[in-house]
């Protein structure tokens, strides 16, 4: 059977980490599947694996420098970037990831990345503390927002002999991810021609000009869903509470709001031509009855009552006008998860509800992971393990797309 990699032009970027030895197997697998591979290696990468091995296996000279020293011949990263159907960087060290995220074009691999016209995938490899460091996670989030696919590292023994997350994914799995990418590129996009509206993040309800009632929602789940909907071909708009601007994926429209009332108004303005609505926002259920015009001072005030009034329920309000649309809600529950989720599914007229339980470690606000069960109005349910929010978004959208067919 011929592979979907046959005849594909793949740039394999290799940066300087122990896992570079695995890139040799990855290269072999890609060539065996019929791909034409151009290796671009960083100067540090060459300390771990020799260009001779790589050029023998790829059948192409390995590119590392901007010029060939003895002839002065210029290697055009622009040409390589345009030639590629896909660029895969494996291993991607913390330093290479940081340079990619910030456009630090000081080697051939990064200049090629910046010139790449097609999709880019990255298989990180580093020690567990480096992977977990907020700086690395910030850079990974930036790459995701730039449309780069991250092939999550696995857990296990690392080159440092420590055990944890940071091992580069196995070459066979990377090839599977590459094949999945090309297959999805060739298949008709299941949400082409559809408009998806997603609410995301918290809402803030002002008490006075400097204080508010809010919550810890980061908006990451909503934006991960937006990225997936965009990838599936949908015209995607996120109505977002106050969350990080860098979360917005390429090709996704974003409407910023602060309060629940503003979120409802923005959703109503987008609602008419939507086909799918996903309510992932953690909307504040109550708002102060009034917002003080000036900062409330504490002198001579021993106790204070704050009168709260109920906010509109955005999902329930639009659920009443649902028509032919598909609607998906979220439920974050501390107990009686299934019972509460299914009650909300009915009450708000959802087709699906995604339950995340506060008792599951790693499945909460402000994490990069989530663990969910999706319940359908037809009483179906499907549970997923603890995964990155990107993977959870793919799983949720697979369920929804299958239900639309
Ligand atoms: N939701 C909404 N507007 C609100 C409250 C909730 O659109 N004012 C949506 C959420 O985005 C989510 C679903 O309704 O998709 C359920 O939200 P949740 O906060 O779990 O439920 P509530 O109805 O607020 O109930 P409670 O907080 O009492 O559990």
Short mmCIF file of C-alpha atoms and ligand atoms in Angstrom, two decimals:
data_model
loop_
_atom_site.label_atom_id
_atom_site.label_comp_id
_atom_site.label_asym_id
_atom_site.label_seq_id
_atom_site.Cartn_x
_atom_site.Cartn_y
_atom_site.Cartn_z
CA UNK A 1 0.00 0.00 0.00
CA UNK A 2 1.47 3.37 -0.90
CA UNK A 3 1.96 5.77 2.01
CA UNK A 4 0.44 9.24 2.05
CA UNK A 5 4.04 10.42 2.52
CA UNK A 6 5.02 9.25 -0.94
CA UNK A 7 6.55 12.12 -2.90
CA UNK A 8 6.08 14.62 -0.07
CA UNK A 9 8.84 17.18 0.51
CA UNK A 10 9.77 17.19 4.17
CA UNK A 11 12.35 19.39 5.87
CA UNK A 12 13.69 17.57 8.91
CA UNK A 13 15.17 20.08 11.36
CA UNK A 14 17.53 18.65 13.95
CA UNK A 15 18.74 20.64 16.95
CA UNK A 16 21.38 19.74 19.51
CA UNK A 17 20.04 17.21 21.99
CA UNK A 18 20.79 13.59 22.87
CA UNK A 19 17.53 12.62 21.17
CA UNK A 20 19.17 13.56 17.84
CA UNK A 21 20.15 9.88 17.55
CA UNK A 22 16.45 9.08 17.20
CA UNK A 23 16.24 11.47 14.24
CA UNK A 24 18.28 8.99 12.25
CA UNK A 25 15.48 6.42 12.64
CA UNK A 26 12.91 9.08 11.93
CA UNK A 27 14.75 10.00 8.73
CA UNK A 28 14.92 6.33 7.69
CA UNK A 29 11.20 5.85 8.27
CA UNK A 30 10.32 8.97 6.27
CA UNK A 31 12.54 7.96 3.35
CA UNK A 32 11.18 4.40 3.47
CA UNK A 33 7.62 5.81 3.26
CA UNK A 34 8.60 7.57 0.03
CA UNK A 35 9.15 11.11 1.30
CA UNK A 36 11.90 13.31 -0.04
CA UNK A 37 13.75 14.66 2.98
CA UNK A 38 16.03 17.67 3.30
CA UNK A 39 17.86 17.74 6.62
CA UNK A 40 18.69 21.10 8.19
CA UNK A 41 20.78 20.75 11.33
CA UNK A 42 21.90 23.36 13.88
CA UNK A 43 25.62 23.75 14.63
CA UNK A 44 25.01 22.06 18.03
CA UNK A 45 23.06 19.27 16.37
CA UNK A 46 26.23 18.25 14.54
CA UNK A 47 27.86 17.56 17.91
CA UNK A 48 25.34 14.78 18.43
CA UNK A 49 24.96 13.25 14.96
CA UNK A 50 27.15 13.54 11.89
CA UNK A 51 25.94 15.08 8.62
CA UNK A 52 27.55 12.12 6.80
CA UNK A 53 25.05 9.67 8.33
CA UNK A 54 22.16 12.01 7.61
CA UNK A 55 23.11 12.79 4.02
CA UNK A 56 23.69 9.09 3.27
CA UNK A 57 20.21 8.25 4.51
CA UNK A 58 18.40 11.19 2.95
CA UNK A 59 20.32 11.13 -0.32
CA UNK A 60 20.65 14.94 -0.05
CA UNK A 61 23.48 17.11 1.29
CA UNK A 62 22.76 18.20 4.85
CA UNK A 63 22.40 21.94 5.31
CA UNK A 64 23.72 23.64 8.39
CA UNK A 65 25.57 26.82 7.46
CA UNK A 66 24.38 29.87 5.55
CA UNK A 67 27.33 29.51 3.14
CA UNK A 68 29.57 26.68 1.93
CA UNK A 69 32.91 27.80 3.39
CA UNK A 70 35.20 27.06 0.43
CA UNK A 71 32.96 28.19 -2.44
CA UNK A 72 30.93 30.94 -0.79
CA UNK A 73 27.76 29.33 -2.20
CA UNK A 74 24.70 30.68 -0.39
CA UNK A 75 22.14 28.20 0.95
CA UNK A 76 18.76 29.73 0.44
CA UNK A 77 16.48 29.11 3.42
CA UNK A 78 13.77 30.81 1.37
CA UNK A 79 13.99 28.14 -1.33
CA UNK A 80 13.99 25.32 1.20
CA UNK A 81 11.07 26.86 3.07
CA UNK A 82 9.08 27.12 -0.17
CA UNK A 83 10.05 23.62 -1.35
CA UNK A 84 8.75 21.98 1.84
CA UNK A 85 5.27 20.48 2.14
CA UNK A 86 6.02 20.14 5.84
CA UNK A 87 8.78 21.02 8.27
CA UNK A 88 9.37 18.73 11.26
CA UNK A 89 11.82 19.75 13.96
CA UNK A 90 12.90 16.71 15.95
CA UNK A 91 14.45 16.99 18.39
CA UNK A 92 13.54 20.57 19.25
CA UNK A 93 15.58 21.71 22.23
CA UNK A 94 14.41 24.36 24.70
CA UNK A 95 16.76 26.81 23.01
CA UNK A 96 15.48 26.09 19.49
CA UNK A 97 11.88 26.38 20.71
CA UNK A 98 12.72 29.73 22.36
CA UNK A 99 14.34 31.00 19.16
CA UNK A 100 11.38 29.87 17.06
CA UNK A 101 8.92 31.56 19.42
CA UNK A 102 10.87 34.82 19.28
CA UNK A 103 12.11 34.78 15.69
CA UNK A 104 15.80 34.70 16.68
CA UNK A 105 17.18 33.83 13.26
CA UNK A 106 20.78 33.03 14.14
CA UNK A 107 21.05 29.66 12.40
CA UNK A 108 19.90 27.96 9.24
CA UNK A 109 17.20 25.93 10.99
CA UNK A 110 15.46 29.01 12.39
CA UNK A 111 15.73 31.01 9.14
CA UNK A 112 14.23 28.01 7.31
CA UNK A 113 11.42 27.88 9.90
CA UNK A 114 10.72 31.58 9.40
CA UNK A 115 10.59 31.07 5.63
CA UNK A 116 8.45 27.91 5.74
CA UNK A 117 5.21 28.39 3.86
CA UNK A 118 3.57 25.15 4.90
CA UNK A 119 2.83 23.42 8.20
CA UNK A 120 5.43 23.00 10.95
CA UNK A 121 5.56 20.25 13.58
CA UNK A 122 7.85 20.22 16.58
CA UNK A 123 8.91 17.26 18.73
CA UNK A 124 10.45 18.76 21.88
CA UNK A 125 13.18 16.93 23.82
CA UNK A 126 14.70 18.18 27.05
CA UNK A 127 15.08 17.53 30.73
CA UNK A 128 11.90 17.47 32.81
CA UNK A 129 12.62 20.75 34.64
CA UNK A 130 13.40 22.53 31.40
CA UNK A 131 10.13 21.27 29.89
CA UNK A 132 8.11 22.29 32.95
CA UNK A 133 9.76 25.72 33.25
CA UNK A 134 7.30 28.58 32.70
CA UNK A 135 9.64 30.08 30.08
CA UNK A 136 9.49 26.90 27.97
CA UNK A 137 5.74 26.58 28.47
CA UNK A 138 5.31 30.21 27.43
CA UNK A 139 7.31 29.57 24.26
CA UNK A 140 5.33 26.40 23.52
CA UNK A 141 2.08 28.37 23.94
CA UNK A 142 3.42 31.00 21.51
CA UNK A 143 4.30 28.35 18.93
CA UNK A 144 0.84 26.79 19.28
CA UNK A 145 -0.76 30.18 18.80
CA UNK A 146 1.43 30.61 15.68
CA UNK A 147 -0.13 27.42 14.29
CA UNK A 148 2.76 25.06 15.01
CA UNK A 149 1.81 21.49 15.97
CA UNK A 150 3.52 20.27 19.13
CA UNK A 151 4.14 16.53 19.28
CA UNK A 152 4.08 16.22 23.07
CA UNK A 153 7.14 14.67 24.68
CA UNK A 154 6.61 11.44 26.57
CA UNK A 155 7.51 10.54 30.16
CA UNK A 156 10.28 8.17 31.14
CA UNK A 157 13.99 8.04 31.81
CA UNK A 158 15.81 11.09 30.46
CA UNK A 159 19.42 11.60 29.39
CA UNK A 160 20.07 13.09 32.85
CA UNK A 161 18.90 9.74 34.33
CA UNK A 162 16.06 11.64 35.96
CA UNK A 163 12.58 10.37 35.26
CA UNK A 164 9.80 12.61 33.97
CA UNK A 165 8.28 14.36 30.99
CA UNK A 166 10.66 15.53 28.29
CA UNK A 167 11.60 12.47 26.19
CA UNK A 168 11.21 13.08 22.49
CA UNK A 169 8.31 11.06 21.12
CA UNK A 170 9.37 7.82 19.41
CA UNK A 171 10.10 8.10 15.65
CA UNK A 172 7.22 5.73 14.75
CA UNK A 173 4.77 7.97 16.62
CA UNK A 174 6.16 11.08 14.95
CA UNK A 175 5.65 9.44 11.55
CA UNK A 176 2.06 8.60 12.57
CA UNK A 177 1.48 12.27 13.48
CA UNK A 178 2.95 13.35 10.13
CA UNK A 179 0.76 10.86 8.24
CA UNK A 180 -2.30 12.04 10.15
CA UNK A 181 -1.47 15.61 9.18
CA UNK A 182 -1.18 14.80 5.45
CA UNK A 183 -4.33 12.65 5.53
CA UNK A 184 -6.30 15.45 7.19
CA UNK A 185 -4.91 17.91 4.61
CA UNK A 186 -6.16 15.74 1.78
CA UNK A 187 -9.56 14.94 3.30
CA UNK A 188 -12.35 17.50 2.81
CA UNK A 189 -12.54 19.69 5.90
CA UNK A 190 -15.57 18.60 7.94
CA UNK A 191 -16.44 22.10 9.19
CA UNK A 192 -15.82 23.97 5.93
CA UNK A 193 -18.59 26.50 5.36
CA UNK A 194 -19.70 26.37 9.01
CA UNK A 195 -19.44 29.18 11.53
CA UNK A 196 -18.43 28.29 15.08
CA UNK A 197 -18.76 30.69 18.01
CA UNK A 198 -16.90 29.87 21.23
CA UNK A 199 -17.07 31.67 24.57
CA UNK A 200 -13.84 31.50 26.56
CA UNK A 201 -12.17 32.72 29.73
CA UNK A 202 -13.69 34.34 32.80
CA UNK A 203 -15.83 37.43 33.09
CA UNK A 204 -14.96 40.24 35.48
CA UNK A 205 -17.72 42.07 37.32
CA UNK A 206 -16.62 45.42 38.69
CA UNK A 207 -17.06 46.33 42.36
CA UNK A 208 -15.35 49.69 41.97
CA UNK A 209 -12.85 51.10 39.42
CA UNK A 210 -10.06 48.79 40.66
CA UNK A 211 -11.76 45.67 42.06
CA UNK A 212 -13.82 42.95 40.50
CA UNK A 213 -15.39 39.55 41.02
CA UNK A 214 -13.81 37.01 38.70
CA UNK A 215 -12.33 33.52 38.57
CA UNK A 216 -9.16 31.70 37.56
CA UNK A 217 -10.27 30.60 34.09
CA UNK A 218 -7.34 30.99 31.66
CA UNK A 219 -9.33 30.62 28.43
CA UNK A 220 -6.88 27.93 27.27
CA UNK A 221 -9.57 25.28 26.69
CA UNK A 222 -11.75 27.65 24.66
CA UNK A 223 -8.83 28.75 22.48
CA UNK A 224 -7.64 25.14 22.02
CA UNK A 225 -11.14 24.37 20.72
CA UNK A 226 -10.96 27.44 18.46
CA UNK A 227 -7.66 26.25 16.97
CA UNK A 228 -9.15 22.83 16.31
CA UNK A 229 -12.35 24.26 14.77
CA UNK A 230 -10.24 26.47 12.50
CA UNK A 231 -8.14 23.46 11.50
CA UNK A 232 -11.36 21.63 10.65
CA UNK A 233 -12.26 24.45 8.29
CA UNK A 234 -14.75 26.48 10.34
CA UNK A 235 -15.07 30.24 10.29
CA UNK A 236 -14.28 30.59 14.00
CA UNK A 237 -14.93 33.45 16.40
CA UNK A 238 -14.05 33.49 20.09
CA UNK A 239 -15.91 35.80 22.43
CA UNK A 240 -13.28 36.08 25.13
CA UNK A 241 -13.26 37.42 28.66
CA UNK A 242 -10.08 39.06 29.96
CA UNK A 243 -7.37 36.54 29.04
CA UNK A 244 -3.95 36.57 27.44
CA UNK A 245 -3.92 38.12 23.95
CA UNK A 246 -1.26 35.68 22.74
CA UNK A 247 -3.71 32.78 23.00
CA UNK A 248 -5.50 33.73 19.77
CA UNK A 249 -4.69 31.12 17.09
CA UNK A 250 -3.98 32.15 13.53
CA UNK A 251 -7.12 32.54 11.44
CA UNK A 252 -9.42 32.87 14.45
CA UNK A 253 -11.40 36.05 15.04
CA UNK A 254 -11.57 37.31 18.61
CA UNK A 255 -14.07 39.65 20.27
CA UNK A 256 -12.91 40.87 23.68
CA UNK A 257 -15.37 41.49 26.48
CA UNK A 258 -15.12 41.99 30.22
CA UNK A 259 -18.50 41.38 31.87
CA UNK A 260 -21.14 38.66 31.45
CA UNK A 261 -23.55 41.23 30.02
CA UNK A 262 -20.97 42.29 27.44
CA UNK A 263 -20.33 38.63 26.62
CA UNK A 264 -24.04 38.04 26.04
CA UNK A 265 -24.30 41.13 23.82
CA UNK A 266 -21.24 40.06 21.77
CA UNK A 267 -22.61 36.51 21.42
CA UNK A 268 -25.99 37.85 20.33
CA UNK A 269 -24.29 39.96 17.66
CA UNK A 270 -22.51 36.87 16.29
CA UNK A 271 -25.31 34.35 16.83
CA UNK A 272 -27.51 34.78 13.75
CA UNK A 273 -25.33 32.94 11.22
CA UNK A 274 -23.63 30.48 13.60
CA UNK A 275 -23.92 26.74 13.03
CA UNK A 276 -22.16 25.58 16.19
CA UNK A 277 -21.91 27.35 19.57
CA UNK A 278 -19.49 26.17 22.24
CA UNK A 279 -19.84 27.67 25.70
CA UNK A 280 -16.45 27.21 27.34
CA UNK A 281 -16.43 30.46 29.34
CA UNK A 282 -16.53 30.48 33.11
CA UNK A 283 -19.11 33.23 33.32
CA UNK A 284 -19.47 34.92 36.71
CA UNK A 285 -22.91 33.93 37.91
CA UNK A 286 -23.40 37.16 39.88
CA UNK A 287 -22.34 40.78 39.55
CA UNK A 288 -22.35 43.58 42.15
CA UNK A 289 -25.73 45.33 42.10
CA UNK A 290 -23.87 48.55 41.55
CA UNK A 291 -20.32 49.54 40.76
CA UNK A 292 -18.94 52.31 42.99
CA UNK A 293 -17.87 55.29 40.93
CA UNK A 294 -14.76 55.85 43.07
CA UNK A 295 -12.42 53.42 44.76
CA UNK A 296 -14.02 52.19 47.97
CA UNK A 297 -11.90 53.30 50.95
CA UNK A 298 -11.45 51.09 53.99
CA UNK A 299 -11.05 53.75 56.71
CA UNK A 300 -13.84 53.52 59.26
CA UNK A 301 -15.42 50.57 57.47
CA UNK A 302 -15.32 47.45 59.65
CA UNK A 303 -17.74 45.32 57.68
CA UNK A 304 -19.21 45.57 54.27
CA UNK A 305 -22.11 43.91 52.50
CA UNK A 306 -21.85 43.45 48.79
CA UNK A 307 -25.24 43.01 47.16
CA UNK A 308 -25.02 40.76 44.12
CA UNK A 309 -27.48 40.32 41.32
CA UNK A 310 -27.72 37.39 38.98
CA UNK A 311 -25.99 37.64 35.63
CA UNK A 312 -27.71 36.49 32.44
CA UNK A 313 -27.11 32.84 31.54
CA UNK A 314 -25.59 33.19 28.07
CA UNK A 315 -25.89 29.53 27.09
CA UNK A 316 -29.47 29.21 28.35
CA UNK A 317 -30.54 32.50 26.71
CA UNK A 318 -29.20 31.43 23.29
CA UNK A 319 -30.37 27.83 23.88
CA UNK A 320 -33.95 29.12 23.76
CA UNK A 321 -33.29 30.40 20.22
CA UNK A 322 -31.28 27.38 19.15
CA UNK A 323 -33.05 26.41 15.92
CA UNK A 324 -30.93 24.01 13.83
CA UNK A 325 -27.70 24.90 15.60
CA UNK A 326 -25.50 22.47 17.50
CA UNK A 327 -24.72 23.62 21.02
CA UNK A 328 -22.06 22.39 23.39
CA UNK A 329 -21.63 23.36 27.02
CA UNK A 330 -19.13 22.73 29.76
CA UNK A 331 -19.69 21.75 33.38
CA UNK A 332 -17.03 22.03 36.03
CA UNK A 333 -18.26 20.09 39.02
CA UNK A 334 -16.86 19.19 42.42
CA UNK A 335 -19.37 16.41 43.11
CA UNK A 336 -22.25 14.52 41.47
CA UNK A 337 -20.54 15.33 38.17
CA UNK A 338 -22.61 13.23 35.79
CA UNK A 339 -25.91 14.12 37.44
CA UNK A 340 -25.19 17.87 37.40
CA UNK A 341 -23.77 17.83 33.88
CA UNK A 342 -26.77 15.97 32.47
CA UNK A 343 -29.14 18.31 34.28
CA UNK A 344 -27.39 21.33 32.69
CA UNK A 345 -27.40 19.62 29.29
CA UNK A 346 -31.22 19.44 29.40
CA UNK A 347 -31.81 22.79 31.09
CA UNK A 348 -29.66 24.74 28.60
CA UNK A 349 -30.74 22.80 25.50
CA UNK A 350 -27.21 21.51 24.73
CA UNK A 351 -26.52 18.66 22.32
CA UNK A 352 -23.35 17.80 24.21
CA UNK A 353 -21.88 18.73 27.55
CA UNK A 354 -18.25 18.36 28.51
CA UNK A 355 -17.74 17.49 32.16
CA UNK A 356 -14.51 18.21 33.96
CA UNK A 357 -14.36 17.23 37.54
CA UNK A 358 -12.56 19.36 40.12
CA UNK A 359 -11.55 16.14 41.91
CA UNK A 360 -9.35 15.10 38.96
CA UNK A 361 -5.80 16.33 39.36
CA UNK A 362 -4.64 18.36 36.34
CA UNK A 363 -8.21 19.01 35.21
CA UNK A 364 -8.88 22.52 36.34
CA UNK A 365 -8.46 26.22 35.61
CA UNK A 366 -5.04 27.47 34.64
CA UNK A 367 -3.55 24.07 33.81
CA UNK A 368 -2.37 22.93 30.39
CA UNK A 369 -4.12 19.60 30.81
CA UNK A 370 -7.68 18.45 31.20
CA UNK A 371 -9.61 15.23 31.76
CA UNK A 372 -13.11 15.19 30.40
CA UNK A 373 -16.19 13.10 29.76
CA UNK A 374 -18.55 14.16 26.96
CA UNK A 375 -22.26 13.44 27.50
CA UNK A 376 -24.69 13.57 24.57
CA UNK A 377 -28.37 14.52 24.58
CA UNK A 378 -28.90 11.01 23.18
CA UNK A 379 -27.57 9.60 26.52
CA UNK A 380 -24.24 8.59 24.97
CA UNK A 381 -21.03 9.28 26.85
CA UNK A 382 -17.33 9.01 26.15
CA UNK A 383 -14.49 9.52 28.64
CA UNK A 384 -10.94 10.57 27.84
CA UNK A 385 -7.74 10.32 29.90
CA UNK A 386 -5.76 13.28 31.29
CA UNK A 387 -4.34 14.97 28.19
CA UNK A 388 -3.06 18.31 26.93
CA UNK A 389 -5.88 20.78 26.28
CA UNK A 390 -5.01 20.63 22.56
CA UNK A 391 -5.59 16.88 22.53
CA UNK A 392 -8.79 17.27 24.58
CA UNK A 393 -10.01 19.82 22.00
CA UNK A 394 -9.36 17.30 19.20
CA UNK A 395 -11.22 14.57 21.11
CA UNK A 396 -14.21 16.81 21.80
CA UNK A 397 -14.40 17.98 18.17
CA UNK A 398 -14.10 14.37 16.92
CA UNK A 399 -17.20 13.50 18.95
CA UNK A 400 -19.07 16.56 17.67
CA UNK A 401 -18.05 16.12 14.02
CA UNK A 402 -19.04 12.41 14.16
CA UNK A 403 -22.41 13.50 15.58
CA UNK A 404 -22.93 15.99 12.73
CA UNK A 405 -22.50 13.34 10.01
N1 LIG B 1 -22.88 29.51 31.26
C1 LIG B 1 -23.22 30.65 30.56
N2 LIG B 1 -23.64 31.76 31.23
C2 LIG B 1 -23.69 31.78 32.57
C3 LIG B 1 -23.32 30.62 33.30
C4 LIG B 1 -22.92 29.50 32.61
O1 LIG B 1 -23.15 30.64 29.32
N3 LIG B 1 -24.08 32.86 33.20
C5 LIG B 1 -22.49 28.30 30.51
C6 LIG B 1 -21.04 27.90 30.74
O2 LIG B 1 -20.19 28.48 29.76
C7 LIG B 1 -21.11 26.38 30.60
C8 LIG B 1 -22.48 26.04 31.14
O3 LIG B 1 -23.25 27.23 31.00
O4 LIG B 1 -21.06 25.96 29.26
C9 LIG B 1 -22.51 25.55 32.54
O5 LIG B 1 -21.83 26.46 33.36
P1 LIG B 1 -21.65 26.21 34.92
O6 LIG B 1 -20.96 27.41 35.50
O7 LIG B 1 -21.07 24.85 35.15
O8 LIG B 1 -23.13 26.12 35.37
P2 LIG B 1 -24.11 27.10 36.06
O9 LIG B 1 -25.36 27.06 35.24
O10 LIG B 1 -23.50 28.46 36.29
O11 LIG B 1 -24.36 26.36 37.43
P3 LIG B 1 -23.50 26.29 38.79
O12 LIG B 1 -22.44 27.37 38.71
O13 LIG B 1 -24.50 26.52 39.83
O14 LIG B 1 -22.91 24.90 38.82
#
